[in-house]
Amino acid sequence: MAWRGNLDRLATRVNLKRRNVDIPSVLCPFCEEYEETVDHLFTTCSVTIRVWADVSARCNIPPIFAFEFKDLMDIHNSIQAGKKAKKIILGLAIFSCWCIWKGRNELVFNQIRRSPQDIMLEIKSRGFGWVKNRSSCKNISWKEWCNSFVPLPV
Protein backbone atom coordinates (compact mmCIF):
# COMPACT_ATOMS: atom_id res chain seq x y z
CA MET A 1 0.00 0.00 0.00
CA ALA A 2 2.79 2.46 0.86
CA TRP A 3 4.57 1.68 -2.41
CA ARG A 4 1.38 2.36 -4.38
CA GLY A 5 0.76 5.53 -2.38
CA ASN A 6 4.25 6.78 -3.14
CA LEU A 7 3.54 6.28 -6.86
CA ASP A 8 0.06 7.88 -6.61
CA ARG A 9 -1.47 4.56 -7.68
CA LEU A 10 -3.99 4.04 -4.87
CA ALA A 11 -7.62 3.88 -5.94
CA THR A 12 -8.58 7.28 -4.57
CA ARG A 13 -11.66 8.92 -6.02
CA VAL A 14 -9.62 11.34 -8.15
CA ASN A 15 -7.51 8.49 -9.52
CA LEU A 16 -10.64 6.46 -10.29
CA LYS A 17 -12.20 9.42 -12.09
CA ARG A 18 -8.96 9.89 -14.04
CA ARG A 19 -9.33 6.25 -15.18
CA ASN A 20 -12.90 6.99 -16.36
CA VAL A 21 -14.58 5.06 -13.55
CA ASP A 22 -18.08 6.43 -12.99
CA ILE A 23 -18.25 7.54 -9.37
CA PRO A 24 -20.81 9.88 -7.80
CA SER A 25 -18.28 12.22 -6.16
CA VAL A 26 -14.56 12.86 -6.01
CA LEU A 27 -14.78 14.41 -2.53
CA CYS A 28 -12.85 12.89 0.37
CA PRO A 29 -15.13 10.47 2.25
CA PHE A 30 -13.69 11.57 5.61
CA CYS A 31 -14.09 15.35 5.40
CA GLU A 32 -16.28 15.74 2.29
CA GLU A 33 -14.61 19.12 1.65
CA TYR A 34 -11.77 18.49 -0.80
CA GLU A 35 -11.05 16.13 -3.66
CA GLU A 36 -9.74 12.77 -2.50
CA THR A 37 -6.18 12.57 -3.78
CA VAL A 38 -3.45 10.47 -2.18
CA ASP A 39 -1.82 13.60 -0.80
CA HIS A 40 -5.07 15.02 0.59
CA LEU A 41 -6.23 11.76 2.15
CA PHE A 42 -2.99 11.07 3.98
CA THR A 43 -1.66 14.57 4.74
CA THR A 44 -4.19 17.42 4.65
CA CYS A 45 -7.56 15.87 5.48
CA SER A 46 -8.82 17.15 8.84
CA VAL A 47 -9.28 13.56 10.06
CA THR A 48 -5.77 12.43 9.20
CA ILE A 49 -4.16 15.60 10.52
CA ARG A 50 -5.59 14.61 13.91
CA VAL A 51 -4.25 11.07 13.51
CA TRP A 52 -0.73 12.34 12.72
CA ALA A 53 -0.86 14.74 15.68
CA ASP A 54 -1.75 11.81 17.91
CA VAL A 55 0.96 9.57 16.42
CA SER A 56 3.66 12.18 16.95
CA ALA A 57 2.52 12.93 20.51
CA ARG A 58 2.37 9.26 21.46
CA CYS A 59 5.72 8.46 19.86
CA ASN A 60 7.29 11.49 21.53
CA ILE A 61 8.56 12.91 18.24
CA PRO A 62 8.16 16.42 16.79
CA PRO A 63 4.77 17.12 15.19
CA ILE A 64 4.32 15.48 11.82
CA PHE A 65 3.68 18.02 9.06
CA ALA A 66 3.53 16.46 5.63
CA PHE A 67 2.49 18.04 2.35
CA GLU A 68 2.80 14.92 0.21
CA PHE A 69 2.54 11.20 0.84
CA LYS A 70 6.27 10.94 0.13
CA ASP A 71 6.95 13.22 3.10
CA LEU A 72 5.38 10.61 5.38
CA MET A 73 7.66 7.92 3.98
CA ASP A 74 10.67 10.14 4.74
CA ILE A 75 9.56 11.31 8.19
CA HIS A 76 12.05 9.03 9.95
CA ASN A 77 14.97 10.83 8.25
CA SER A 78 14.13 14.14 9.94
CA ILE A 79 14.10 12.70 13.46
CA GLN A 80 17.19 12.75 15.65
CA ALA A 81 17.25 9.15 16.80
CA GLY A 82 19.19 5.95 16.46
CA LYS A 83 18.89 3.56 13.54
CA LYS A 84 16.56 1.22 15.46
CA ALA A 85 14.21 4.05 16.49
CA LYS A 86 14.13 5.43 12.93
CA LYS A 87 13.20 2.01 11.59
CA ILE A 88 10.34 1.75 14.09
CA ILE A 89 9.11 5.27 13.24
CA LEU A 90 9.13 4.43 9.51
CA GLY A 91 7.24 1.20 10.23
CA LEU A 92 4.66 3.02 12.32
CA ALA A 93 4.26 5.67 9.61
CA ILE A 94 3.60 2.98 7.01
CA PHE A 95 1.33 1.12 9.40
CA SER A 96 -0.55 4.33 10.26
CA CYS A 97 -1.12 4.98 6.55
CA TRP A 98 -2.51 1.47 6.21
CA CYS A 99 -4.91 2.07 9.14
CA ILE A 100 -6.04 5.36 7.57
CA TRP A 101 -6.63 3.60 4.22
CA LYS A 102 -8.51 0.80 6.00
CA GLY A 103 -10.70 3.36 7.81
CA ARG A 104 -11.39 5.09 4.51
CA ASN A 105 -12.38 1.80 2.89
CA GLU A 106 -14.68 0.89 5.78
CA LEU A 107 -16.48 4.19 5.25
CA VAL A 108 -16.65 3.91 1.43
CA PHE A 109 -17.65 0.25 1.21
CA ASN A 110 -19.47 -0.46 4.50
CA GLN A 111 -20.62 3.03 5.59
CA ILE A 112 -18.78 2.56 8.91
CA ARG A 113 -17.30 5.88 10.02
CA ARG A 114 -14.11 5.64 12.07
CA SER A 115 -13.06 8.63 14.15
CA PRO A 116 -9.42 9.67 14.44
CA GLN A 117 -9.49 8.07 17.90
CA ASP A 118 -10.75 4.77 16.43
CA ILE A 119 -7.97 4.82 13.84
CA MET A 120 -5.45 5.62 16.57
CA LEU A 121 -6.66 2.70 18.73
CA GLU A 122 -6.09 0.37 15.79
CA ILE A 123 -2.61 1.79 15.26
CA LYS A 124 -1.89 1.26 18.95
CA SER A 125 -3.18 -2.31 19.19
CA ARG A 126 -2.00 -3.66 15.85
CA GLY A 127 1.17 -1.59 15.96
CA PHE A 128 2.18 -3.47 19.11
CA GLY A 129 2.02 -6.77 17.21
CA TRP A 130 4.04 -5.31 14.36
CA VAL A 131 6.76 -3.89 16.62
CA LYS A 132 6.93 -7.06 18.71
CA ASN A 133 7.10 -9.43 15.75
CA ARG A 134 8.77 -7.43 12.99
CA SER A 135 11.44 -5.46 14.78
CA SER A 136 14.24 -6.15 17.19
CA CYS A 137 11.98 -5.14 20.13
CA LYS A 138 10.73 -8.68 20.71
CA ASN A 139 10.92 -8.33 24.50
CA ILE A 140 8.55 -5.36 24.75
CA SER A 141 5.48 -6.09 26.85
CA TRP A 142 1.98 -4.77 26.28
CA LYS A 143 2.33 -2.76 29.50
CA GLU A 144 5.56 -1.12 28.29
CA TRP A 145 3.96 -0.41 24.91
CA CYS A 146 0.91 1.17 26.54
CA ASN A 147 3.07 3.30 28.84
CA SER A 148 4.85 4.77 25.85
CA PHE A 149 1.76 4.79 23.63
CA VAL A 150 -1.04 5.92 25.92
CA PRO A 151 -4.36 7.23 24.55
CA LEU A 152 -4.68 10.99 24.71
CA PRO A 153 -7.89 12.45 26.14
CA VAL A 154 -10.62 13.05 23.56
CSV table of C-alpha atoms in Angstrom, one decimal:
chain,number,residue,atom,x,y,z
A,1,MET,CA,0.0,0.0,0.0
A,2,ALA,CA,2.8,2.5,0.9
A,3,TRP,CA,4.6,1.7,-2.4
A,4,ARG,CA,1.4,2.4,-4.4
A,5,GLY,CA,0.8,5.5,-2.4
A,6,ASN,CA,4.2,6.8,-3.1
A,7,LEU,CA,3.5,6.3,-6.9
A,8,ASP,CA,0.1,7.9,-6.6
A,9,ARG,CA,-1.5,4.6,-7.7
A,10,LEU,CA,-4.0,4.0,-4.9
A,11,ALA,CA,-7.6,3.9,-5.9
A,12,THR,CA,-8.6,7.3,-4.6
A,13,ARG,CA,-11.7,8.9,-6.0
A,14,VAL,CA,-9.6,11.3,-8.1
A,15,ASN,CA,-7.5,8.5,-9.5
A,16,LEU,CA,-10.6,6.5,-10.3
A,17,LYS,CA,-12.2,9.4,-12.1
A,18,ARG,CA,-9.0,9.9,-14.0
A,19,ARG,CA,-9.3,6.3,-15.2
A,20,ASN,CA,-12.9,7.0,-16.4
A,21,VAL,CA,-14.6,5.1,-13.5
A,22,ASP,CA,-18.1,6.4,-13.0
A,23,ILE,CA,-18.2,7.5,-9.4
A,24,PRO,CA,-20.8,9.9,-7.8
A,25,SER,CA,-18.3,12.2,-6.2
A,26,VAL,CA,-14.6,12.9,-6.0
A,27,LEU,CA,-14.8,14.4,-2.5
A,28,CYS,CA,-12.9,12.9,0.4
A,29,PRO,CA,-15.1,10.5,2.3
A,30,PHE,CA,-13.7,11.6,5.6
A,31,CYS,CA,-14.1,15.3,5.4
A,32,GLU,CA,-16.3,15.7,2.3
A,33,GLU,CA,-14.6,19.1,1.7
A,34,TYR,CA,-11.8,18.5,-0.8
A,35,GLU,CA,-11.1,16.1,-3.7
A,36,GLU,CA,-9.7,12.8,-2.5
A,37,THR,CA,-6.2,12.6,-3.8
A,38,VAL,CA,-3.5,10.5,-2.2
A,39,ASP,CA,-1.8,13.6,-0.8
A,40,HIS,CA,-5.1,15.0,0.6
A,41,LEU,CA,-6.2,11.8,2.1
A,42,PHE,CA,-3.0,11.1,4.0
A,43,THR,CA,-1.7,14.6,4.7
A,44,THR,CA,-4.2,17.4,4.6
A,45,CYS,CA,-7.6,15.9,5.5
A,46,SER,CA,-8.8,17.2,8.8
A,47,VAL,CA,-9.3,13.6,10.1
A,48,THR,CA,-5.8,12.4,9.2
A,49,ILE,CA,-4.2,15.6,10.5
A,50,ARG,CA,-5.6,14.6,13.9
A,51,VAL,CA,-4.3,11.1,13.5
A,52,TRP,CA,-0.7,12.3,12.7
A,53,ALA,CA,-0.9,14.7,15.7
A,54,ASP,CA,-1.7,11.8,17.9
A,55,VAL,CA,1.0,9.6,16.4
A,56,SER,CA,3.7,12.2,17.0
A,57,ALA,CA,2.5,12.9,20.5
A,58,ARG,CA,2.4,9.3,21.5
A,59,CYS,CA,5.7,8.5,19.9
A,60,ASN,CA,7.3,11.5,21.5
A,61,ILE,CA,8.6,12.9,18.2
A,62,PRO,CA,8.2,16.4,16.8
A,63,PRO,CA,4.8,17.1,15.2
A,64,ILE,CA,4.3,15.5,11.8
A,65,PHE,CA,3.7,18.0,9.1
A,66,ALA,CA,3.5,16.5,5.6
A,67,PHE,CA,2.5,18.0,2.3
A,68,GLU,CA,2.8,14.9,0.2
A,69,PHE,CA,2.5,11.2,0.8
A,70,LYS,CA,6.3,10.9,0.1
A,71,ASP,CA,6.9,13.2,3.1
A,72,LEU,CA,5.4,10.6,5.4
A,73,MET,CA,7.7,7.9,4.0
A,74,ASP,CA,10.7,10.1,4.7
A,75,ILE,CA,9.6,11.3,8.2
A,76,HIS,CA,12.1,9.0,9.9
A,77,ASN,CA,15.0,10.8,8.3
A,78,SER,CA,14.1,14.1,9.9
A,79,ILE,CA,14.1,12.7,13.5
A,80,GLN,CA,17.2,12.8,15.7
A,81,ALA,CA,17.2,9.1,16.8
A,82,GLY,CA,19.2,5.9,16.5
A,83,LYS,CA,18.9,3.6,13.5
A,84,LYS,CA,16.6,1.2,15.5
A,85,ALA,CA,14.2,4.0,16.5
A,86,LYS,CA,14.1,5.4,12.9
A,87,LYS,CA,13.2,2.0,11.6
A,88,ILE,CA,10.3,1.7,14.1
A,89,ILE,CA,9.1,5.3,13.2
A,90,LEU,CA,9.1,4.4,9.5
A,91,GLY,CA,7.2,1.2,10.2
A,92,LEU,CA,4.7,3.0,12.3
A,93,ALA,CA,4.3,5.7,9.6
A,94,ILE,CA,3.6,3.0,7.0
A,95,PHE,CA,1.3,1.1,9.4
A,96,SER,CA,-0.6,4.3,10.3
A,97,CYS,CA,-1.1,5.0,6.5
A,98,TRP,CA,-2.5,1.5,6.2
A,99,CYS,CA,-4.9,2.1,9.1
A,100,ILE,CA,-6.0,5.4,7.6
A,101,TRP,CA,-6.6,3.6,4.2
A,102,LYS,CA,-8.5,0.8,6.0
A,103,GLY,CA,-10.7,3.4,7.8
A,104,ARG,CA,-11.4,5.1,4.5
A,105,ASN,CA,-12.4,1.8,2.9
A,106,GLU,CA,-14.7,0.9,5.8
A,107,LEU,CA,-16.5,4.2,5.2
A,108,VAL,CA,-16.6,3.9,1.4
A,109,PHE,CA,-17.6,0.2,1.2
A,110,ASN,CA,-19.5,-0.5,4.5
A,111,GLN,CA,-20.6,3.0,5.6
A,112,ILE,CA,-18.8,2.6,8.9
A,113,ARG,CA,-17.3,5.9,10.0
A,114,ARG,CA,-14.1,5.6,12.1
A,115,SER,CA,-13.1,8.6,14.1
A,116,PRO,CA,-9.4,9.7,14.4
A,117,GLN,CA,-9.5,8.1,17.9
A,118,ASP,CA,-10.7,4.8,16.4
A,119,ILE,CA,-8.0,4.8,13.8
A,120,MET,CA,-5.5,5.6,16.6
A,121,LEU,CA,-6.7,2.7,18.7
A,122,GLU,CA,-6.1,0.4,15.8
A,123,ILE,CA,-2.6,1.8,15.3
A,124,LYS,CA,-1.9,1.3,18.9
A,125,SER,CA,-3.2,-2.3,19.2
A,126,ARG,CA,-2.0,-3.7,15.8
A,127,GLY,CA,1.2,-1.6,16.0
A,128,PHE,CA,2.2,-3.5,19.1
A,129,GLY,CA,2.0,-6.8,17.2
A,130,TRP,CA,4.0,-5.3,14.4
A,131,VAL,CA,6.8,-3.9,16.6
A,132,LYS,CA,6.9,-7.1,18.7
A,133,ASN,CA,7.1,-9.4,15.7
A,134,ARG,CA,8.8,-7.4,13.0
A,135,SER,CA,11.4,-5.5,14.8
A,136,SER,CA,14.2,-6.1,17.2
A,137,CYS,CA,12.0,-5.1,20.1
A,138,LYS,CA,10.7,-8.7,20.7
A,139,ASN,CA,10.9,-8.3,24.5
A,140,ILE,CA,8.6,-5.4,24.7
A,141,SER,CA,5.5,-6.1,26.8
A,142,TRP,CA,2.0,-4.8,26.3
A,143,LYS,CA,2.3,-2.8,29.5
A,144,GLU,CA,5.6,-1.1,28.3
A,145,TRP,CA,4.0,-0.4,24.9
A,146,CYS,CA,0.9,1.2,26.5
A,147,ASN,CA,3.1,3.3,28.8
A,148,SER,CA,4.8,4.8,25.8
A,149,PHE,CA,1.8,4.8,23.6
A,150,VAL,CA,-1.0,5.9,25.9
A,151,PRO,CA,-4.4,7.2,24.6
A,152,LEU,CA,-4.7,11.0,24.7
A,153,PRO,CA,-7.9,12.4,26.1
A,154,VAL,CA,-10.6,13.0,23.6
